[in-house]
Amino acid sequence: MAVGEAGLTLDDVCRVLDAETLVPGRPEAPVQSIGAADLMSDVLALGTAGMLLLTGLATTQAIRTATVADLVGVVFVRNKPVGEEVLALARDSGVPVMRTHLTLFEAAGRLYAQLRAPRGRP
Amino acid sequence: MAGNEIRRAYAVHGGDYANGGRASTAIKDLLKALAVRADVIRRVAIAAYEAEMNVVMYARRGTMAISVTPARVTVEVSDEGPGIPDIGLAMQEGWSTATPEMREMGFGAGMGLPNIQRNSDEFRIVSEVGRGTRLFIQVAMV
């Protein structure tokens, strides 16, 4: 799992990834770091509070992991179908959820490039 | 909470992936309600979640018992299940006996027990093949 430092908000992420919001959070919520992984134990081992998770694992376990690890939100990649039980849990748990058509690689790449860009609004 | 001990217990059912993590989330909510420090909450929640998912994945059933005092948070997890034949091996990062179903759920990276230990100030594990496993997880408040 790769974790990079961020200076973005959830709203920035939504724009950069051309994502749709499935469960809203505070648009101005700061993204402290970004991680990309499909194995939740890796997220629990390497993730940090305030991290945004990019993942293809569109299950309740991604939401549970986000809850216990204090992640700022979850982005499901590759337009993965997301079950209503996942969204219901995210709403109940207060976990913002987005979905992008991009692959995990593309999404991570866009955000990485954004981190390397001159400071300013994306 | 000064001078008091607060205890709760939660049942965990083997194979119940749909509810896997529910007990750990309840534990986290309890600690937040008690105004426990955020970093302590996070460590306890992660350790509890990994332990809970181990029960879901490998055992028939289990219990998670939490004790909260001003000095520490203790989580004891005991299950009825196959037990662990080689604890030393199970504690190695990356060593896993996960099935394809477990990996589809995002687990089986072989990080569960190491993650629990990493987030604990004190950690003990005992297991008996054919009977089950007990974990003792403790995180200090200070």
PDB file of N, CA, C and O in Angstrom, chain B residues 26-97:
ATOM      1  N   ALA B  26     -18.777  -0.933  18.058  1.00  0.00           N
ATOM      2  CA  ALA B  26     -19.442  -0.643  19.326  1.00  0.00           C
ATOM      3  C   ALA B  26     -18.414  -0.299  20.405  1.00  0.00           C
ATOM      4  O   ALA B  26     -18.628   0.602  21.227  1.00  0.00           O
ATOM      5  N   ILE B  27     -17.310  -0.998  20.385  1.00  0.00           N
ATOM      6  CA  ILE B  27     -16.225  -0.707  21.332  1.00  0.00           C
ATOM      7  C   ILE B  27     -15.685   0.692  21.107  1.00  0.00           C
ATOM      8  O   ILE B  27     -15.461   1.460  22.042  1.00  0.00           O
ATOM      9  N   LYS B  28     -15.483   1.045  19.835  1.00  0.00           N
ATOM     10  CA  LYS B  28     -14.994   2.389  19.530  1.00  0.00           C
ATOM     11  C   LYS B  28     -15.996   3.432  19.999  1.00  0.00           C
ATOM     12  O   LYS B  28     -15.613   4.453  20.608  1.00  0.00           O
ATOM     13  N   ASP B  29     -17.287   3.208  19.739  1.00  0.00           N
ATOM     14  CA  ASP B  29     -18.304   4.165  20.172  1.00  0.00           C
ATOM     15  C   ASP B  29     -18.314   4.300  21.688  1.00  0.00           C
ATOM     16  O   ASP B  29     -18.492   5.417  22.222  1.00  0.00           O
ATOM     17  N   LEU B  30     -18.130   3.189  22.401  1.00  0.00           N
ATOM     18  CA  LEU B  30     -18.090   3.228  23.862  1.00  0.00           C
ATOM     19  C   LEU B  30     -16.930   4.100  24.336  1.00  0.00           C
ATOM     20  O   LEU B  30     -17.093   4.962  25.202  1.00  0.00           O
ATOM     21  N   LEU B  31     -15.767   3.897  23.763  1.00  0.00           N
ATOM     22  CA  LEU B  31     -14.587   4.654  24.176  1.00  0.00           C
ATOM     23  C   LEU B  31     -14.735   6.139  23.852  1.00  0.00           C
ATOM     24  O   LEU B  31     -14.287   7.006  24.608  1.00  0.00           O
ATOM     25  N   LYS B  32     -15.360   6.451  22.723  1.00  0.00           N
ATOM     26  CA  LYS B  32     -15.603   7.865  22.382  1.00  0.00           C
ATOM     27  C   LYS B  32     -16.544   8.486  23.388  1.00  0.00           C
ATOM     28  O   LYS B  32     -16.343   9.625  23.837  1.00  0.00           O
ATOM     29  N   ALA B  33     -17.574   7.744  23.779  1.00  0.00           N
ATOM     30  CA  ALA B  33     -18.534   8.258  24.755  1.00  0.00           C
ATOM     31  C   ALA B  33     -17.874   8.493  26.111  1.00  0.00           C
ATOM     32  O   ALA B  33     -18.296   9.369  26.870  1.00  0.00           O
ATOM     33  N   LEU B  34     -16.832   7.718  26.403  1.00  0.00           N
ATOM     34  CA  LEU B  34     -16.100   7.877  27.661  1.00  0.00           C
ATOM     35  C   LEU B  34     -14.997   8.917  27.548  1.00  0.00           C
ATOM     36  O   LEU B  34     -14.215   9.098  28.481  1.00  0.00           O
ATOM     37  N   ALA B  35     -14.919   9.571  26.384  1.00  0.00           N
ATOM     38  CA  ALA B  35     -13.920  10.628  26.154  1.00  0.00           C
ATOM     39  C   ALA B  35     -12.491  10.120  26.307  1.00  0.00           C
ATOM     40  O   ALA B  35     -11.598  10.842  26.763  1.00  0.00           O
ATOM     41  N   VAL B  36     -12.268   8.882  25.924  1.00  0.00           N
ATOM     42  CA  VAL B  36     -10.908   8.341  25.906  1.00  0.00           C
ATOM     43  C   VAL B  36     -10.120   9.048  24.798  1.00  0.00           C
ATOM     44  O   VAL B  36     -10.673   9.455  23.785  1.00  0.00           O
ATOM     45  N   ARG B  37      -8.818   9.188  25.003  1.00  0.00           N
ATOM     46  CA  ARG B  37      -7.959   9.880  24.038  1.00  0.00           C
ATOM     47  C   ARG B  37      -8.029   9.221  22.668  1.00  0.00           C
ATOM     48  O   ARG B  37      -8.059   7.993  22.559  1.00  0.00           O
ATOM     49  N   ALA B  38      -8.013  10.024  21.633  1.00  0.00           N
ATOM     50  CA  ALA B  38      -8.238   9.543  20.266  1.00  0.00           C
ATOM     51  C   ALA B  38      -7.225   8.490  19.827  1.00  0.00           C
ATOM     52  O   ALA B  38      -7.579   7.510  19.158  1.00  0.00           O
ATOM     53  N   ASP B  39      -5.969   8.655  20.189  1.00  0.00           N
ATOM     54  CA  ASP B  39      -4.966   7.687  19.750  1.00  0.00           C
ATOM     55  C   ASP B  39      -5.159   6.343  20.443  1.00  0.00           C
ATOM     56  O   ASP B  39      -4.922   5.287  19.848  1.00  0.00           O
ATOM     57  N   VAL B  40      -5.616   6.359  21.684  1.00  0.00           N
ATOM     58  CA  VAL B  40      -5.906   5.112  22.404  1.00  0.00           C
ATOM     59  C   VAL B  40      -7.089   4.419  21.747  1.00  0.00           C
ATOM     60  O   VAL B  40      -7.077   3.202  21.522  1.00  0.00           O
ATOM     61  N   ILE B  41      -8.111   5.207  21.432  1.00  0.00           N
ATOM     62  CA  ILE B  41      -9.294   4.640  20.775  1.00  0.00           C
ATOM     63  C   ILE B  41      -8.898   3.952  19.476  1.00  0.00           C
ATOM     64  O   ILE B  41      -9.324   2.830  19.178  1.00  0.00           O
ATOM     65  N   ARG B  42      -8.081   4.622  18.684  1.00  0.00           N
ATOM     66  CA  ARG B  42      -7.714   4.075  17.381  1.00  0.00           C
ATOM     67  C   ARG B  42      -6.962   2.755  17.529  1.00  0.00           C
ATOM     68  O   ARG B  42      -7.256   1.782  16.827  1.00  0.00           O
ATOM     69  N   ARG B  43      -6.044   2.699  18.461  1.00  0.00           N
ATOM     70  CA  ARG B  43      -5.272   1.466  18.649  1.00  0.00           C
ATOM     71  C   ARG B  43      -6.173   0.332  19.123  1.00  0.00           C
ATOM     72  O   ARG B  43      -6.083  -0.799  18.647  1.00  0.00           O
ATOM     73  N   VAL B  44      -7.043   0.634  20.084  1.00  0.00           N
ATOM     74  CA  VAL B  44      -7.945  -0.406  20.591  1.00  0.00           C
ATOM     75  C   VAL B  44      -8.883  -0.872  19.485  1.00  0.00           C
ATOM     76  O   VAL B  44      -9.109  -2.077  19.313  1.00  0.00           O
ATOM     77  N   ALA B  45      -9.416   0.064  18.722  1.00  0.00           N
ATOM     78  CA  ALA B  45     -10.381  -0.280  17.673  1.00  0.00           C
ATOM     79  C   ALA B  45      -9.740  -1.151  16.596  1.00  0.00           C
ATOM     80  O   ALA B  45     -10.343  -2.123  16.130  1.00  0.00           O
ATOM     81  N   ILE B  46      -8.526  -0.817  16.199  1.00  0.00           N
ATOM     82  CA  ILE B  46      -7.844  -1.611  15.176  1.00  0.00           C
ATOM     83  C   ILE B  46      -7.552  -3.013  15.702  1.00  0.00           C
ATOM     84  O   ILE B  46      -7.808  -4.016  15.024  1.00  0.00           O
ATOM     85  N   ALA B  47      -7.028  -3.097  16.916  1.00  0.00           N
ATOM     86  CA  ALA B  47      -6.725  -4.415  17.490  1.00  0.00           C
ATOM     87  C   ALA B  47      -7.999  -5.244  17.645  1.00  0.00           C
ATOM     88  O   ALA B  47      -8.025  -6.444  17.321  1.00  0.00           O
ATOM     89  N   ALA B  48      -9.051  -4.604  18.121  1.00  0.00           N
ATOM     90  CA  ALA B  48     -10.315  -5.314  18.316  1.00  0.00           C
ATOM     91  C   ALA B  48     -10.886  -5.792  16.989  1.00  0.00           C
ATOM     92  O   ALA B  48     -11.413  -6.909  16.883  1.00  0.00           O
ATOM     93  N   TYR B  49     -10.791  -4.963  15.983  1.00  0.00           N
ATOM     94  CA  TYR B  49     -11.337  -5.314  14.674  1.00  0.00           C
ATOM     95  C   TYR B  49     -10.602  -6.497  14.068  1.00  0.00           C
ATOM     96  O   TYR B  49     -11.221  -7.432  13.547  1.00  0.00           O
ATOM     97  N   GLU B  50      -9.304  -6.483  14.124  1.00  0.00           N
ATOM     98  CA  GLU B  50      -8.524  -7.614  13.617  1.00  0.00           C
ATOM     99  C   GLU B  50      -8.882  -8.898  14.380  1.00  0.00           C
ATOM    100  O   GLU B  50      -9.042  -9.969  13.786  1.00  0.00           O
ATOM    101  N   ALA B  51      -9.018  -8.776  15.698  1.00  0.00           N
ATOM    102  CA  ALA B  51      -9.366  -9.948  16.507  1.00  0.00           C
ATOM    103  C   ALA B  51     -10.773 -10.439  16.178  1.00  0.00           C
ATOM    104  O   ALA B  51     -11.014 -11.648  16.083  1.00  0.00           O
ATOM    105  N   GLU B  52     -11.687  -9.496  16.012  1.00  0.00           N
ATOM    106  CA  GLU B  52     -13.062  -9.871  15.685  1.00  0.00           C
ATOM    107  C   GLU B  52     -13.127 -10.591  14.338  1.00  0.00           C
ATOM    108  O   GLU B  52     -13.808 -11.606  14.189  1.00  0.00           O
ATOM    109  N   MET B  53     -12.419 -10.076  13.353  1.00  0.00           N
ATOM    110  CA  MET B  53     -12.458 -10.699  12.026  1.00  0.00           C
ATOM    111  C   MET B  53     -11.803 -12.077  12.048  1.00  0.00           C
ATOM    112  O   MET B  53     -12.184 -12.960  11.295  1.00  0.00           O
ATOM    113  N   ASN B  54     -10.823 -12.274  12.907  1.00  0.00           N
ATOM    114  CA  ASN B  54     -10.248 -13.618  13.046  1.00  0.00           C
ATOM    115  C   ASN B  54     -11.298 -14.602  13.549  1.00  0.00           C
ATOM    116  O   ASN B  54     -11.348 -15.751  13.106  1.00  0.00           O
ATOM    117  N   VAL B  55     -12.124 -14.157  14.491  1.00  0.00           N
ATOM    118  CA  VAL B  55     -13.203 -15.026  14.985  1.00  0.00           C
ATOM    119  C   VAL B  55     -14.192 -15.313  13.855  1.00  0.00           C
ATOM    120  O   VAL B  55     -14.610 -16.458  13.649  1.00  0.00           O
ATOM    121  N   VAL B  56     -14.560 -14.271  13.120  1.00  0.00           N
ATOM    122  CA  VAL B  56     -15.522 -14.440  12.023  1.00  0.00           C
ATOM    123  C   VAL B  56     -14.984 -15.418  10.982  1.00  0.00           C
ATOM    124  O   VAL B  56     -15.699 -16.274  10.470  1.00  0.00           O
ATOM    125  N   MET B  57     -13.699 -15.272  10.672  1.00  0.00           N
ATOM    126  CA  MET B  57     -13.120 -16.063   9.588  1.00  0.00           C
ATOM    127  C   MET B  57     -12.816 -17.496   9.993  1.00  0.00           C
ATOM    128  O   MET B  57     -12.958 -18.416   9.195  1.00  0.00           O
ATOM    129  N   TYR B  58     -12.373 -17.696  11.223  1.00  0.00           N
ATOM    130  CA  TYR B  58     -11.809 -19.000  11.569  1.00  0.00           C
ATOM    131  C   TYR B  58     -12.587 -19.783  12.616  1.00  0.00           C
ATOM    132  O   TYR B  58     -12.463 -21.002  12.682  1.00  0.00           O
ATOM    133  N   ALA B  59     -13.358 -19.113  13.453  1.00  0.00           N
ATOM    134  CA  ALA B  59     -13.969 -19.803  14.588  1.00  0.00           C
ATOM    135  C   ALA B  59     -15.452 -20.065  14.359  1.00  0.00           C
ATOM    136  O   ALA B  59     -16.057 -19.579  13.406  1.00  0.00           O
ATOM    137  N   ARG B  60     -16.019 -20.851  15.253  1.00  0.00           N
ATOM    138  CA  ARG B  60     -17.468 -21.080  15.217  1.00  0.00           C
ATOM    139  C   ARG B  60     -18.189 -19.911  15.903  1.00  0.00           C
ATOM    140  O   ARG B  60     -19.229 -19.448  15.437  1.00  0.00           O
ATOM    141  N   ARG B  61     -17.634 -19.457  17.000  1.00  0.00           N
ATOM    142  CA  ARG B  61     -18.219 -18.334  17.726  1.00  0.00           C
ATOM    143  C   ARG B  61     -17.178 -17.794  18.698  1.00  0.00           C
ATOM    144  O   ARG B  61     -16.194 -18.473  18.988  1.00  0.00           O
ATOM    145  N   GLY B  62     -17.425 -16.596  19.213  1.00  0.00           N
ATOM    146  CA  GLY B  62     -16.487 -16.019  20.165  1.00  0.00           C
ATOM    147  C   GLY B  62     -17.127 -14.899  20.958  1.00  0.00           C
ATOM    148  O   GLY B  62     -18.274 -14.502  20.702  1.00  0.00           O
ATOM    149  N   THR B  63     -16.373 -14.418  21.919  1.00  0.00           N
ATOM    150  CA  THR B  63     -16.821 -13.315  22.764  1.00  0.00           C
ATOM    151  C   THR B  63     -15.723 -12.284  22.871  1.00  0.00           C
ATOM    152  O   THR B  63     -14.547 -12.641  22.996  1.00  0.00           O
ATOM    153  N   MET B  64     -16.113 -11.022  22.780  1.00  0.00           N
ATOM    154  CA  MET B  64     -15.172  -9.928  23.001  1.00  0.00           C
ATOM    155  C   MET B  64     -15.608  -9.205  24.266  1.00  0.00           C
ATOM    156  O   MET B  64     -16.733  -8.719  24.339  1.00  0.00           O
ATOM    157  N   ALA B  65     -14.725  -9.170  25.250  1.00  0.00           N
ATOM    158  CA  ALA B  65     -15.033  -8.511  26.521  1.00  0.00           C
ATOM    159  C   ALA B  65     -14.087  -7.340  26.701  1.00  0.00           C
ATOM    160  O   ALA B  65     -12.872  -7.495  26.591  1.00  0.00           O
ATOM    161  N   ILE B  66     -14.642  -6.178  26.977  1.00  0.00           N
ATOM    162  CA  ILE B  66     -13.817  -4.985  27.165  1.00  0.00           C
ATOM    163  C   ILE B  66     -13.956  -4.488  28.595  1.00  0.00           C
ATOM    164  O   ILE B  66     -15.045  -4.524  29.179  1.00  0.00           O
ATOM    165  N   SER B  67     -12.845  -4.053  29.146  1.00  0.00           N
ATOM    166  CA  SER B  67     -12.814  -3.431  30.458  1.00  0.00           C
ATOM    167  C   SER B  67     -12.114  -2.083  30.304  1.00  0.00           C
ATOM    168  O   SER B  67     -11.023  -2.015  29.729  1.00  0.00           O
ATOM    169  N   VAL B  68     -12.744  -1.031  30.822  1.00  0.00           N
ATOM    170  CA  VAL B  68     -12.162   0.305  30.733  1.00  0.00           C
ATOM    171  C   VAL B  68     -12.000   0.867  32.142  1.00  0.00           C
ATOM    172  O   VAL B  68     -12.975   0.939  32.893  1.00  0.00           O
ATOM    173  N   THR B  69     -10.783   1.219  32.490  1.00  0.00           N
ATOM    174  CA  THR B  69     -10.501   1.887  33.757  1.00  0.00           C
ATOM    175  C   THR B  69      -9.766   3.178  33.436  1.00  0.00           C
ATOM    176  O   THR B  69      -9.351   3.379  32.298  1.00  0.00           O
ATOM    177  N   PRO B  70      -9.570   4.041  34.419  1.00  0.00           N
ATOM    178  CA  PRO B  70      -8.799   5.264  34.143  1.00  0.00           C
ATOM    179  C   PRO B  70      -7.383   4.973  33.661  1.00  0.00           C
ATOM    180  O   PRO B  70      -6.754   5.827  33.036  1.00  0.00           O
ATOM    181  N   ALA B  71      -6.859   3.793  33.951  1.00  0.00           N
ATOM    182  CA  ALA B  71      -5.467   3.481  33.613  1.00  0.00           C
ATOM    183  C   ALA B  71      -5.304   2.759  32.285  1.00  0.00           C
ATOM    184  O   ALA B  71      -4.274   2.898  31.613  1.00  0.00           O
ATOM    185  N   ARG B  72      -6.315   1.980  31.902  1.00  0.00           N
ATOM    186  CA  ARG B  72      -6.100   1.128  30.717  1.00  0.00           C
ATOM    187  C   ARG B  72      -7.401   0.644  30.127  1.00  0.00           C
ATOM    188  O   ARG B  72      -8.443   0.639  30.777  1.00  0.00           O
ATOM    189  N   VAL B  73      -7.269   0.191  28.871  1.00  0.00           N
ATOM    190  CA  VAL B  73      -8.366  -0.486  28.187  1.00  0.00           C
ATOM    191  C   VAL B  73      -7.901  -1.912  27.921  1.00  0.00           C
ATOM    192  O   VAL B  73      -6.807  -2.120  27.391  1.00  0.00           O
ATOM    193  N   THR B  74      -8.718  -2.864  28.300  1.00  0.00           N
ATOM    194  CA  THR B  74      -8.376  -4.271  28.093  1.00  0.00           C
ATOM    195  C   THR B  74      -9.470  -4.937  27.270  1.00  0.00           C
ATOM    196  O   THR B  74     -10.653  -4.790  27.578  1.00  0.00           O
ATOM    197  N   VAL B  75      -9.048  -5.635  26.246  1.00  0.00           N
ATOM    198  CA  VAL B  75      -9.985  -6.404  25.425  1.00  0.00           C
ATOM    199  C   VAL B  75      -9.553  -7.859  25.448  1.00  0.00           C
ATOM    200  O   VAL B  75      -8.406  -8.172  25.126  1.00  0.00           O
ATOM    201  N   GLU B  76     -10.449  -8.717  25.873  1.00  0.00           N
ATOM    202  CA  GLU B  76     -10.173 -10.150  25.858  1.00  0.00           C
ATOM    203  C   GLU B  76     -11.097 -10.801  24.847  1.00  0.00           C
ATOM    204  O   GLU B  76     -12.311 -10.615  24.879  1.00  0.00           O
ATOM    205  N   VAL B  77     -10.501 -11.544  23.937  1.00  0.00           N
ATOM    206  CA  VAL B  77     -11.257 -12.197  22.883  1.00  0.00           C
ATOM    207  C   VAL B  77     -11.059 -13.700  23.027  1.00  0.00           C
ATOM    208  O   VAL B  77      -9.917 -14.179  23.005  1.00  0.00           O
ATOM    209  N   SER B  78     -12.132 -14.420  23.180  1.00  0.00           N
ATOM    210  CA  SER B  78     -12.012 -15.873  23.279  1.00  0.00           C
ATOM    211  C   SER B  78     -12.967 -16.514  22.283  1.00  0.00           C
ATOM    212  O   SER B  78     -14.080 -16.024  22.085  1.00  0.00           O
ATOM    213  N   ASP B  79     -12.514 -17.576  21.659  1.00  0.00           N
ATOM    214  CA  ASP B  79     -13.375 -18.213  20.660  1.00  0.00           C
ATOM    215  C   ASP B  79     -13.366 -19.725  20.794  1.00  0.00           C
ATOM    216  O   ASP B  79     -12.495 -20.323  21.430  1.00  0.00           O
ATOM    217  N   GLU B  80     -14.372 -20.334  20.222  1.00  0.00           N
ATOM    218  CA  GLU B  80     -14.452 -21.781  20.058  1.00  0.00           C
ATOM    219  C   GLU B  80     -14.175 -22.051  18.592  1.00  0.00           C
ATOM    220  O   GLU B  80     -14.921 -21.590  17.717  1.00  0.00           O
ATOM    221  N   GLY B  81     -13.087 -22.741  18.362  1.00  0.00           N
ATOM    222  CA  GLY B  81     -12.732 -22.964  16.971  1.00  0.00           C
ATOM    223  C   GLY B  81     -11.583 -23.929  16.837  1.00  0.00           C
ATOM    224  O   GLY B  81     -11.256 -24.655  17.771  1.00  0.00           O
ATOM    225  N   PRO B  82     -10.933 -23.933  15.687  1.00  0.00           N
ATOM    226  CA  PRO B  82      -9.893 -24.921  15.425  1.00  0.00           C
ATOM    227  C   PRO B  82      -8.607 -24.693  16.218  1.00  0.00           C
ATOM    228  O   PRO B  82      -7.784 -25.590  16.336  1.00  0.00           O
ATOM    229  N   GLY B  83      -8.419 -23.499  16.735  1.00  0.00           N
ATOM    230  CA  GLY B  83      -7.170 -23.189  17.410  1.00  0.00           C
ATOM    231  C   GLY B  83      -6.049 -22.938  16.407  1.00  0.00           C
ATOM    232  O   GLY B  83      -6.231 -23.101  15.189  1.00  0.00           O
ATOM    233  N   ILE B  84      -4.908 -22.562  16.908  1.00  0.00           N
ATOM    234  CA  ILE B  84      -3.755 -22.233  16.061  1.00  0.00           C
ATOM    235  C   ILE B  84      -2.625 -23.215  16.365  1.00  0.00           C
ATOM    236  O   ILE B  84      -2.104 -23.233  17.478  1.00  0.00           O
ATOM    237  N   PRO B  85      -2.257 -24.047  15.396  1.00  0.00           N
ATOM    238  CA  PRO B  85      -1.229 -25.070  15.666  1.00  0.00           C
ATOM    239  C   PRO B  85       0.144 -24.487  15.988  1.00  0.00           C
ATOM    240  O   PRO B  85       0.857 -25.018  16.836  1.00  0.00           O
ATOM    241  N   ASP B  86       0.517 -23.405  15.318  1.00  0.00           N
ATOM    242  CA  ASP B  86       1.841 -22.824  15.509  1.00  0.00           C
ATOM    243  C   ASP B  86       1.691 -21.319  15.675  1.00  0.00           C
ATOM    244  O   ASP B  86       1.600 -20.586  14.691  1.00  0.00           O
ATOM    245  N   ILE B  87       1.680 -20.856  16.909  1.00  0.00           N
ATOM    246  CA  ILE B  87       1.475 -19.425  17.158  1.00  0.00           C
ATOM    247  C   ILE B  87       2.633 -18.596  16.620  1.00  0.00           C
ATOM    248  O   ILE B  87       2.441 -17.493  16.093  1.00  0.00           O
ATOM    249  N   GLY B  88       3.837 -19.107  16.742  1.00  0.00           N
ATOM    250  CA  GLY B  88       5.002 -18.378  16.237  1.00  0.00           C
ATOM    251  C   GLY B  88       4.874 -18.091  14.755  1.00  0.00           C
ATOM    252  O   GLY B  88       5.177 -16.995  14.278  1.00  0.00           O
ATOM    253  N   LEU B  89       4.414 -19.080  14.021  1.00  0.00           N
ATOM    254  CA  LEU B  89       4.216 -18.915  12.582  1.00  0.00           C
ATOM    255  C   LEU B  89       3.086 -17.919  12.309  1.00  0.00           C
ATOM    256  O   LEU B  89       3.195 -17.059  11.442  1.00  0.00           O
ATOM    257  N   ALA B  90       2.012 -18.045  13.075  1.00  0.00           N
ATOM    258  CA  ALA B  90       0.859 -17.158  12.876  1.00  0.00           C
ATOM    259  C   ALA B  90       1.205 -15.702  13.164  1.00  0.00           C
ATOM    260  O   ALA B  90       0.563 -14.796  12.623  1.00  0.00           O
ATOM    261  N   MET B  91       2.211 -15.461  13.989  1.00  0.00           N
ATOM    262  CA  MET B  91       2.606 -14.099  14.326  1.00  0.00           C
ATOM    263  C   MET B  91       3.537 -13.484  13.289  1.00  0.00           C
ATOM    264  O   MET B  91       3.854 -12.303  13.359  1.00  0.00           O
ATOM    265  N   GLN B  92       3.953 -14.267  12.314  1.00  0.00           N
ATOM    266  CA  GLN B  92       4.843 -13.736  11.283  1.00  0.00           C
ATOM    267  C   GLN B  92       4.043 -12.942  10.256  1.00  0.00           C
ATOM    268  O   GLN B  92       3.048 -13.429   9.720  1.00  0.00           O
ATOM    269  N   GLU B  93       4.496 -11.732   9.962  1.00  0.00           N
ATOM    270  CA  GLU B  93       3.815 -10.907   8.974  1.00  0.00           C
ATOM    271  C   GLU B  93       3.832 -11.586   7.606  1.00  0.00           C
ATOM    272  O   GLU B  93       4.875 -12.024   7.141  1.00  0.00           O
ATOM    273  N   GLY B  94       2.669 -11.657   7.012  1.00  0.00           N
ATOM    274  CA  GLY B  94       2.556 -12.231   5.683  1.00  0.00           C
ATOM    275  C   GLY B  94       2.182 -13.699   5.662  1.00  0.00           C
ATOM    276  O   GLY B  94       1.759 -14.221   4.635  1.00  0.00           O
ATOM    277  N   TRP B  95       2.304 -14.387   6.795  1.00  0.00           N
ATOM    278  CA  TRP B  95       1.933 -15.802   6.845  1.00  0.00           C
ATOM    279  C   TRP B  95       0.425 -15.893   7.009  1.00  0.00           C
ATOM    280  O   TRP B  95      -0.136 -15.331   7.946  1.00  0.00           O
ATOM    281  N   SER B  96      -0.243 -16.602   6.128  1.00  0.00           N
ATOM    282  CA  SER B  96      -1.701 -16.608   6.152  1.00  0.00           C
ATOM    283  C   SER B  96      -2.245 -17.964   5.737  1.00  0.00           C
ATOM    284  O   SER B  96      -1.661 -18.655   4.910  1.00  0.00           O
ATOM    285  N   THR B  97      -3.374 -18.326   6.343  1.00  0.00           N
ATOM    286  CA  THR B  97      -4.103 -19.531   5.942  1.00  0.00           C
ATOM    287  C   THR B  97      -5.458 -19.145   5.349  1.00  0.00           C
ATOM    288  O   THR B  97      -6.391 -19.931   5.365  1.00  0.00           O
TER     289      THR B  97
END
